[in-house]
XYZ file of C-alpha atoms in Angstrom:
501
model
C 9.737 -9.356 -17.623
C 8.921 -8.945 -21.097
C 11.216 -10.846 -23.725
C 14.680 -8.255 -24.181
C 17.893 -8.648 -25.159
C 21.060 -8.170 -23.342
C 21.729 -5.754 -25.828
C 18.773 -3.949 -25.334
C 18.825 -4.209 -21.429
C 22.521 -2.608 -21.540
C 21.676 0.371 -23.740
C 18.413 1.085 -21.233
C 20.187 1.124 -18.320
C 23.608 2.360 -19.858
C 25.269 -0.251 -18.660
C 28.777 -2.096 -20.169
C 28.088 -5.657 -21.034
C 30.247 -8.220 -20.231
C 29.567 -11.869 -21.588
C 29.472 -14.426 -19.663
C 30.394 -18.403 -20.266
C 26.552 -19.352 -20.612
C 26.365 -16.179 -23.701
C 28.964 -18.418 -25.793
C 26.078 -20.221 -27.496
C 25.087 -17.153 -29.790
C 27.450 -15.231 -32.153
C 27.164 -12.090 -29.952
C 26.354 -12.070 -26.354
C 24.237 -8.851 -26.832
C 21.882 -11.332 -28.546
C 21.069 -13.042 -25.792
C 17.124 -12.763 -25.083
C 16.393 -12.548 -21.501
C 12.394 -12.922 -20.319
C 12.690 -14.250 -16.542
C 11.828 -12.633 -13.587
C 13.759 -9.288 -12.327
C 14.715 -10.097 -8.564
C 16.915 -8.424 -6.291
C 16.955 -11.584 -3.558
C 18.852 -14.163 -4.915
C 16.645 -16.652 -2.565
C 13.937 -15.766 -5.442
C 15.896 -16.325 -8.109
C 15.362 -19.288 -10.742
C 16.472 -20.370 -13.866
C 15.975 -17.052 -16.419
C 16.052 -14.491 -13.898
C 17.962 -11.119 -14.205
C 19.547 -10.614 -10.593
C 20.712 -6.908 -9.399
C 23.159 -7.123 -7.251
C 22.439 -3.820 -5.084
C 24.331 -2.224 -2.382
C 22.101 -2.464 0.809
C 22.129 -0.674 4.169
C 23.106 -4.363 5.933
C 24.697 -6.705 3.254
C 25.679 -6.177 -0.338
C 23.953 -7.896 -2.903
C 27.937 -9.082 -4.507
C 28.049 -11.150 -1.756
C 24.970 -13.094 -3.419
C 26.056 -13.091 -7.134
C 27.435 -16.837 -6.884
C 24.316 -17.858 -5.134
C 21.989 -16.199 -7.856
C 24.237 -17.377 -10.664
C 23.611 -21.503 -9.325
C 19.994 -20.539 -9.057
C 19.888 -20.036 -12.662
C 19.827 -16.131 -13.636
C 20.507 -15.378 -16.991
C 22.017 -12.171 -16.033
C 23.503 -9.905 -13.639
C 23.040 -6.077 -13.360
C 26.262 -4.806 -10.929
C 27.404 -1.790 -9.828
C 31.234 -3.663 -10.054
C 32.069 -6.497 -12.170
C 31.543 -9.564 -10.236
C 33.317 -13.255 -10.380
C 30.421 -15.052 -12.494
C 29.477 -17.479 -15.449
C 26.574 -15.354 -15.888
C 26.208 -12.637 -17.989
C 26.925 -9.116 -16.248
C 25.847 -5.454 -16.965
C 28.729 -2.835 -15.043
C 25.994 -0.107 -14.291
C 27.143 3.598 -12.378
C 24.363 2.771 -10.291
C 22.267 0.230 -9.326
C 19.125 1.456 -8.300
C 19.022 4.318 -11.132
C 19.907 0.936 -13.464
C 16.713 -1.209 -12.055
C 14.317 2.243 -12.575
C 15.662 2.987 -16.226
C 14.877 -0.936 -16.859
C 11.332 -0.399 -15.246
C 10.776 2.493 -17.386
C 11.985 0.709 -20.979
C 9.618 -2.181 -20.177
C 6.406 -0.501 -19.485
C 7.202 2.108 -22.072
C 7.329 -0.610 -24.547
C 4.307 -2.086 -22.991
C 1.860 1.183 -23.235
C 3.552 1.882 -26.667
C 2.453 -1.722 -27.991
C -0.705 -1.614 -26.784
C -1.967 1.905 -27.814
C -3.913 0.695 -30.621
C -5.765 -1.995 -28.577
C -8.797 -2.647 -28.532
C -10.908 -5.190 -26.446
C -13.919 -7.963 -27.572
C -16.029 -5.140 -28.124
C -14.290 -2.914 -30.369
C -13.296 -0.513 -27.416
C -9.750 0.893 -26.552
C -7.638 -1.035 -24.493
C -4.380 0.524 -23.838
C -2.568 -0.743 -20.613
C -3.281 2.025 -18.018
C -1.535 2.896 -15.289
C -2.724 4.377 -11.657
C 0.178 5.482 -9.189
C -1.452 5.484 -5.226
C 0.063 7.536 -2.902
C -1.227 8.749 0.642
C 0.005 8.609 4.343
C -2.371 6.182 4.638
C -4.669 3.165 3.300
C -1.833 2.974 0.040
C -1.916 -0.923 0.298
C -5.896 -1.723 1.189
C -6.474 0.977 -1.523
C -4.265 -0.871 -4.091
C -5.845 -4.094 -2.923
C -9.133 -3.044 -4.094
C -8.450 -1.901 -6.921
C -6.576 -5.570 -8.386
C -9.719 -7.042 -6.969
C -12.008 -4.766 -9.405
C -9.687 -4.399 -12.203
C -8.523 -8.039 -12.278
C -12.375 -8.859 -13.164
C -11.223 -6.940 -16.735
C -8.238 -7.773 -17.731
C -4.655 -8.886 -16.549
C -4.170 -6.290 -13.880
C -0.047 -6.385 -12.332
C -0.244 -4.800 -8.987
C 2.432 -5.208 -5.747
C 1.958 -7.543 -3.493
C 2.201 -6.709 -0.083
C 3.725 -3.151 0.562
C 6.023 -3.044 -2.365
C 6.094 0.990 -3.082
C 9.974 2.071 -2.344
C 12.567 2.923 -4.858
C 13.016 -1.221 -5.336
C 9.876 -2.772 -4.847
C 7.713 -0.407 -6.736
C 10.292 -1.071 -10.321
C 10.193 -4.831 -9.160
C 6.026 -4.884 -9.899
C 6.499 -2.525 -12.758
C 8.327 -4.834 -14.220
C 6.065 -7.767 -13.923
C 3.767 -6.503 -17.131
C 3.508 -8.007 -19.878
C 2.289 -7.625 -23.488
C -1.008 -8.523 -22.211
C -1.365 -6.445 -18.967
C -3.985 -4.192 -19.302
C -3.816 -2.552 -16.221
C -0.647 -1.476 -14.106
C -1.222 -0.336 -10.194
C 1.821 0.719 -8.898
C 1.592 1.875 -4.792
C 4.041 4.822 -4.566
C 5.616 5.211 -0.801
C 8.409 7.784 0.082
C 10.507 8.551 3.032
C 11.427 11.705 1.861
C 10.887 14.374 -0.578
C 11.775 13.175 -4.258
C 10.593 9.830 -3.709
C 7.505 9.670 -5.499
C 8.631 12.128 -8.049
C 11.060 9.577 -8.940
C 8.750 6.631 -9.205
C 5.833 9.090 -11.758
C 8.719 9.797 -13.998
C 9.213 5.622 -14.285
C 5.848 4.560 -14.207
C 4.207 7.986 -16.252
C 0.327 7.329 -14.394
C -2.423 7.713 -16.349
C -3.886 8.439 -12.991
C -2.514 9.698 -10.355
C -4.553 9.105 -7.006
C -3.676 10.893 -3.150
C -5.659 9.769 -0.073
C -4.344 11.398 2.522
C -1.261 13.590 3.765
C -0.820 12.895 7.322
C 1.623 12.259 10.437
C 3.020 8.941 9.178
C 6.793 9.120 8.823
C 6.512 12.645 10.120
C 9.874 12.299 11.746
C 11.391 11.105 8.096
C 9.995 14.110 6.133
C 9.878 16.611 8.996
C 7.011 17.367 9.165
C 3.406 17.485 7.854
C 4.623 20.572 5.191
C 7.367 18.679 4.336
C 4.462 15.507 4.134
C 2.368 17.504 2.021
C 5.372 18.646 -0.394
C 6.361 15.017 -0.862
C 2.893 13.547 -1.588
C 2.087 16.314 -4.106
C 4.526 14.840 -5.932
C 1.677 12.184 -7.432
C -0.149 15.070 -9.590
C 3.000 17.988 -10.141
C 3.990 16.233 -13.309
C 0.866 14.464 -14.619
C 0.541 15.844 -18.444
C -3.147 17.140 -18.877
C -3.754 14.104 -20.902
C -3.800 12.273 -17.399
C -6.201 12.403 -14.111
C -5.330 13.758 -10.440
C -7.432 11.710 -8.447
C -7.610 13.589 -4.828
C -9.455 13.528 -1.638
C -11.113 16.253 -0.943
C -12.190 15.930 2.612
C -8.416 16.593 3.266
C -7.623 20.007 2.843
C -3.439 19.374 1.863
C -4.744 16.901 -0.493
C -7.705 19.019 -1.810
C -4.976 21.852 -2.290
C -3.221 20.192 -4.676
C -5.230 20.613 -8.003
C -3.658 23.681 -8.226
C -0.404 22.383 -8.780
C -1.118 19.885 -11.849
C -2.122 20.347 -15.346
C -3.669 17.048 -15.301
C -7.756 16.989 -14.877
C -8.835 16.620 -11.316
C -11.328 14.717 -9.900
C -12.320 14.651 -6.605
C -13.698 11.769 -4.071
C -14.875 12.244 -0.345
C -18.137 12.979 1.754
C -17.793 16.568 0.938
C -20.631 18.269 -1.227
C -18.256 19.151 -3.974
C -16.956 16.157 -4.235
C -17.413 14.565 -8.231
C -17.880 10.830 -6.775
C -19.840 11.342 -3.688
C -19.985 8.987 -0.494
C -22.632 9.293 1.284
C -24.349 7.113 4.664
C -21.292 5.307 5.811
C -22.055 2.871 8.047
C -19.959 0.064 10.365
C -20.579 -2.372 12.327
C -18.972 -6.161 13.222
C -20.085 -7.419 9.652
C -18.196 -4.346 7.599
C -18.628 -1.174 6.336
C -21.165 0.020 4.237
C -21.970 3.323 2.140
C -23.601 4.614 -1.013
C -21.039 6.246 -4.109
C -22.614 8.668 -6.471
C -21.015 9.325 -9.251
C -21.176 11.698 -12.659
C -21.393 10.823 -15.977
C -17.833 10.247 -17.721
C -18.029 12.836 -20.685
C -17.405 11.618 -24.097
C -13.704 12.810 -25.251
C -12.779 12.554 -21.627
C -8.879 11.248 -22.484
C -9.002 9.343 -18.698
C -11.725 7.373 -19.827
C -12.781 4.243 -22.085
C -15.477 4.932 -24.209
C -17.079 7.578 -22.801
C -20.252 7.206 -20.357
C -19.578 4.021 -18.591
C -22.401 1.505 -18.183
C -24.387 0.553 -15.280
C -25.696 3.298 -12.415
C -24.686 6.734 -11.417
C -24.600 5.569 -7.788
C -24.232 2.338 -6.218
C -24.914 0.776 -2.373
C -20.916 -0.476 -1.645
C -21.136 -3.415 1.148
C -17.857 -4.099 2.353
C -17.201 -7.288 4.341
C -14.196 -4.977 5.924
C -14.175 -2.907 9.574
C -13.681 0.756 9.795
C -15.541 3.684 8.039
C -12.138 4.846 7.021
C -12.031 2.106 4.670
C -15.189 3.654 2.340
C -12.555 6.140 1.545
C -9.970 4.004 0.326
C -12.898 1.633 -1.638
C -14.134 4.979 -3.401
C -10.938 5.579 -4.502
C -10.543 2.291 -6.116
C -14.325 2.240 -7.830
C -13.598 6.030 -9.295
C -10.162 5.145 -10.688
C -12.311 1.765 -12.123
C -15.617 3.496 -13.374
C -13.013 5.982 -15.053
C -11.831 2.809 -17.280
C -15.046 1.685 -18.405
C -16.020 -0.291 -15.359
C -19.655 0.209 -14.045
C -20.150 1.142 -10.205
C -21.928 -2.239 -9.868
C -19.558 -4.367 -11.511
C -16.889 -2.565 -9.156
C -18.879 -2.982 -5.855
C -20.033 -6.582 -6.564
C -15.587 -7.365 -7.080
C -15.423 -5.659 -3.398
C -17.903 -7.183 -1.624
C -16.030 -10.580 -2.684
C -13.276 -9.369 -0.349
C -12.742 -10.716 3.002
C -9.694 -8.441 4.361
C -7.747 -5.490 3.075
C -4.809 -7.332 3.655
C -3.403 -9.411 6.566
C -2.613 -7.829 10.065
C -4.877 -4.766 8.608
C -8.670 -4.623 10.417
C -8.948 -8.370 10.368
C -11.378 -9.664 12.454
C -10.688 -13.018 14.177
C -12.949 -14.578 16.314
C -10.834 -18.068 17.034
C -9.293 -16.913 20.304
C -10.786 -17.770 23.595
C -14.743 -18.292 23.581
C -16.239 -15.059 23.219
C -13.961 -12.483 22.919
C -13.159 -11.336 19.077
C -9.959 -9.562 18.372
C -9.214 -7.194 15.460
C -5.726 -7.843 13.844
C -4.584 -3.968 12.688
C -0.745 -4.390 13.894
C 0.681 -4.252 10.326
C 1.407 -0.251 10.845
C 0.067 2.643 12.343
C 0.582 6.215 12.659
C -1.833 8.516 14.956
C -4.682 8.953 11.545
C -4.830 5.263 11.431
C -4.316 4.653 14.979
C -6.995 7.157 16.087
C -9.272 5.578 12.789
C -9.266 1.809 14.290
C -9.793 3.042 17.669
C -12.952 4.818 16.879
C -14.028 1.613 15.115
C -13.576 -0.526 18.250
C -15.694 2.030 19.441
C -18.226 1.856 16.837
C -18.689 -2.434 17.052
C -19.345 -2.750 20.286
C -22.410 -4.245 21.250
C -24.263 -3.822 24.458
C -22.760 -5.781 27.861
C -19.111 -6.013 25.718
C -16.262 -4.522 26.882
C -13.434 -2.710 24.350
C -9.783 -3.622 25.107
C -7.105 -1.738 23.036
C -3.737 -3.093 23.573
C -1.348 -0.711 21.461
C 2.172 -0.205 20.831
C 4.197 1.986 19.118
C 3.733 4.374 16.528
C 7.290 4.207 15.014
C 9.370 7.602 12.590
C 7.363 10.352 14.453
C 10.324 12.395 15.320
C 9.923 14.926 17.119
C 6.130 14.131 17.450
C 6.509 11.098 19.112
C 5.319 12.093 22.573
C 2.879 14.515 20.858
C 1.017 11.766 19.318
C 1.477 9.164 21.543
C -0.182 11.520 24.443
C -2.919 12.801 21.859
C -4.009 9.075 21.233
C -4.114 7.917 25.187
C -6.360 10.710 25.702
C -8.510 9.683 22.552
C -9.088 6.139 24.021
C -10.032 7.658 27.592
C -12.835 9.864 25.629
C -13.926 6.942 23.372
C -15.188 5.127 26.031
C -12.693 2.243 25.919
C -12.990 -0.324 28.255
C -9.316 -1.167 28.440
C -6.093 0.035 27.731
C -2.831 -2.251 27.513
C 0.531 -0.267 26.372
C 3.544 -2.326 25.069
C 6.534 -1.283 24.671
C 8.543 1.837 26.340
C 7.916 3.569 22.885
C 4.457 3.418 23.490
C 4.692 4.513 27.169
C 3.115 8.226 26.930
C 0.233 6.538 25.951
C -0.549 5.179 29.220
C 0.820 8.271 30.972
C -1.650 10.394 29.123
C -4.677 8.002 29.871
C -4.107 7.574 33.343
C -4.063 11.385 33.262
C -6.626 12.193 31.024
C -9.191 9.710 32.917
C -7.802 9.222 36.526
C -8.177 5.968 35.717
C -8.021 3.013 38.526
C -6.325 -0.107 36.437
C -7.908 0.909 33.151
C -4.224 1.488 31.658
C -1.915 -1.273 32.439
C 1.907 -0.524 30.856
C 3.628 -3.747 30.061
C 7.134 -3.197 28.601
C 7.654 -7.216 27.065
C 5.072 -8.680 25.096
C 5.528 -12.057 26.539
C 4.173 -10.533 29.488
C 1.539 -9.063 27.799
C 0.371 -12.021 26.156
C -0.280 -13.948 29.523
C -1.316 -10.429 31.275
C -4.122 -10.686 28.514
C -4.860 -13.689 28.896
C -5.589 -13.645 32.426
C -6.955 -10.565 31.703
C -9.792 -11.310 28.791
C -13.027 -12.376 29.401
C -16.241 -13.375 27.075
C -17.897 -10.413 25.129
C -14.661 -8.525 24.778
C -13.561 -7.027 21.684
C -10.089 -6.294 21.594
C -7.884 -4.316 19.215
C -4.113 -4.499 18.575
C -2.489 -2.040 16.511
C 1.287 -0.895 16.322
C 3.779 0.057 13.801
C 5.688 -3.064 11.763
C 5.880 -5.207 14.958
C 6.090 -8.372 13.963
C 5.846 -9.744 18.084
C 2.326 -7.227 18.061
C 1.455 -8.690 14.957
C 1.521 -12.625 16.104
C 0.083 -11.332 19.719
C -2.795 -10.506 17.719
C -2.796 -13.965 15.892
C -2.338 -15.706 19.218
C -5.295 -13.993 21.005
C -7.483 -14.485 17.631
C -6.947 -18.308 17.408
C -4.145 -17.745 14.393
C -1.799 -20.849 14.617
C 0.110 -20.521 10.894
């Protein structure tokens, strides 16, 4: 975190300050400068750090206060006073607290830096891009660091940090230095991501996709739609709604922002244009046309960026569904002075979107490859790495799909689940292993769909799947595991592909 008083921190947050035994050293504790890490795990804290001691759904993060204060934090934020040496800040609220803080720093940061300018001569204020979108959020976000970082000190998450704490947590990392901010914005409900745009204030706002992920959280895909429009409502028209167009929610929504909208996708009306996807065991590859950046355009750096109007993308990463997501990322780039080339060159450096998501191992038993996509799914995602496995297959290889759960469909669940065992019957899929009694209408809706004779086998442990498979898999298979934040599905995956750590 950038360098701030205790003073200054209690006054964002409205907090009441209470000093501490390691404040006596200065005439007033308020004078305190704090510039460590903000952390909200005291197993993360070290000397300097500014711990918030939040209220959580299994523990309370009180209970953790003397364990933070012997790591070394120079401060505690606490919805109670708490016994400590340390510093303390008495806040109403916690979480409110932590996004008020988020929202002084990089206000301070974008404020500081309007007048920048880069070697050149050009503007270089820190700009920010929020990412929101049922799915590809965290490959997305990925891509973009990967381009952006190439240019300047780019903060973004790692992992999946995009909630109400994790999303404030990155935020927080900038400095007076960071020249880009990507913040991925998640939600569980509606109000969510309205909540993190009025912290972080985008510059450019970007939507992928509204879809059935967490369906059974919002209630529905209206209720999906409402939530992710939140991204562009309250961009200024100073800022950039960044939207997919070959979704029709998402396309909807550029009439409800003032901001300028630009538009990605296949479709003909789409601004930056993909066209010729391709996939295959090596990647995914496509072509991205895109216009000219108009002078004056307040998005852009400089006007007309450098470089091509379209550009051949070669991405070492499976599924076509993933040209989407690396559009995304080279329009929000090219948009801040990055040329298409430089932008595909930084993508073609990457080797996954992220761990557990498409990986392709090929260090299981001789012969067969596996593809790693058990981080999450939901049926888009699902039904998107299914018709990849699809896609890869060479001739004399057999697909095998073992899938579990697609987890917070509500009332959907057995909706979904059927829809997607009746998708892998009419893809072609060689076999079908269901794990897990979540998963079960799956297997009921491919044996039905297909009148299949041992092409669906329902396993209900995944011990037992992992030694049904491996009796079961044979050279020239290519199998794909996918489930929703199962961490046993995940390390199946590992185990079949050869993954030991």
């Amino acid at each position: 975190m950038i360098a701030l008083t205790l003073a200054e921190i209690a006054t964002a947050v409205g907090g009441e300050l209470i000093g501490g035994a390691q404040a006596t050293d200065v005439a007033e504790p308020g004078d305190l400068v704090v510039e460590g890490s903000v952390e909200t795990d005291s197993r993360l804290v070290r000397p300097g750090s500014v711990f918030f001691a939040l209220p959580g759904e299994v523990t309370d993060g009180r209970r953790f206060v003397p364990a933070a204060t012997e790591a070394g934090a120079a401060l505690v934020i606490t919805p109670e006073r708490v016994d400590t040496t340390a510093p303390q800040i008495v806040v109403a609220d916690g979480y409110a607290a932590l996004a008020a803080l988020a929202h002084e720093v990089v206000t301070r940061v974008r404020m500081a830096s309007a007048d920048r300018v880069d070697a050149e001569g050009r503007p270089a204020p820190l700009r920010v891009v929020g990412i929101t979108g049922s799915n590809g959020k965290t490959s997305t976000k990925n891509m973009l660091r990967t381009i952006l970082e190439q240019h300047g000190e780019t903060v973004a998450p790692q992992g999946s940090f995009n909630n109400h704490v994790g999303a404030p947590i990155s935020m927080l990392r900038v400095t007076y230095d960071t020249r880009f901010l990507v913040v991925e914005m998640g939600a569980s409900g509606v109000g969510h991501i309205a909540a993190l745009v009025r912290i972080a204030e985008p510059d450019v706002g970007v939507v992928l996709k509204v879809g059935l992920a967490h369906a059974g959280e919002f209630g529905g895909i209206e209720a999906t739609q409402r939530a992710k429009s939140e991204m562009v409502t309250d961009l200024p028209a100073s800022a950039t709604a960044l939207l997919n167009v070959d979704d029709d929610r998402v396309a909807s929504m550029r009439e409800l922002t003032a901001a300028q909208v630009v538009g990605f996708g296949t479709s003909a009306d789409a601004d930056y244009r993909i066209t010729g996807i391709e996939t295959d065991r090596s990647g995914t590859r496509f072509t991205l046309t895109a216009p000219p950046v108009p002078a004056g355009d307040p998005s852009a750096d400089g006007g007309r960026t450098g470089g091509p109007d379209h550009v051949d993308v070669r991405l070492a990463i499976l599924g076509e569904h993933h040209a989407m997501n690396a559009a995304a990322a080279l329009t929000v780039a090219h948009r801040w002075g990055v040329p298409l080339a430089d932008g595909a060159a930084a993508l073609a450096s990457m080797t996954r979107a992220e761990r557990w998501r498409m990986e392709l191992l090929q260090g299981g038993p001789e012969g067969v490859t596996v593809i790693n996509d058990a981080y999450n799914a939901s049926p888009d995602s699902t039904a998107a790495a299914l018709r990849t496995l699809a896609q890869i297959v060479r001739p004399g290889e057999r697909t095998v799909a073992v899938l579990g759960e697609m987890a917070e469909l509500g009332e959907f669940s057995t909706e979904e689940h059927d829809r997607i065992g009746r998708l892998v019957v009419r893809l072609g899929i060689g076999q079908l292993v269901v794990v897990g009694r979540g998963a079960m209408p799956i297997h009921q809706a491919a044996t039905l769909e297909g009148s299949w004779d041992g092409e669906s086998v329902f396993i209900e442990d995944v011990d037992d799947a992992v030694r049904s498979l491996q009796d079961m898999l044979r050279p020239g298979d290519v199998v794909l595991v996918k489930s929703s934040k199962s961490a046993e599905l995940r390390f199946l995956g590992d185990r079949l592909g050869g993954v030991t750590e």
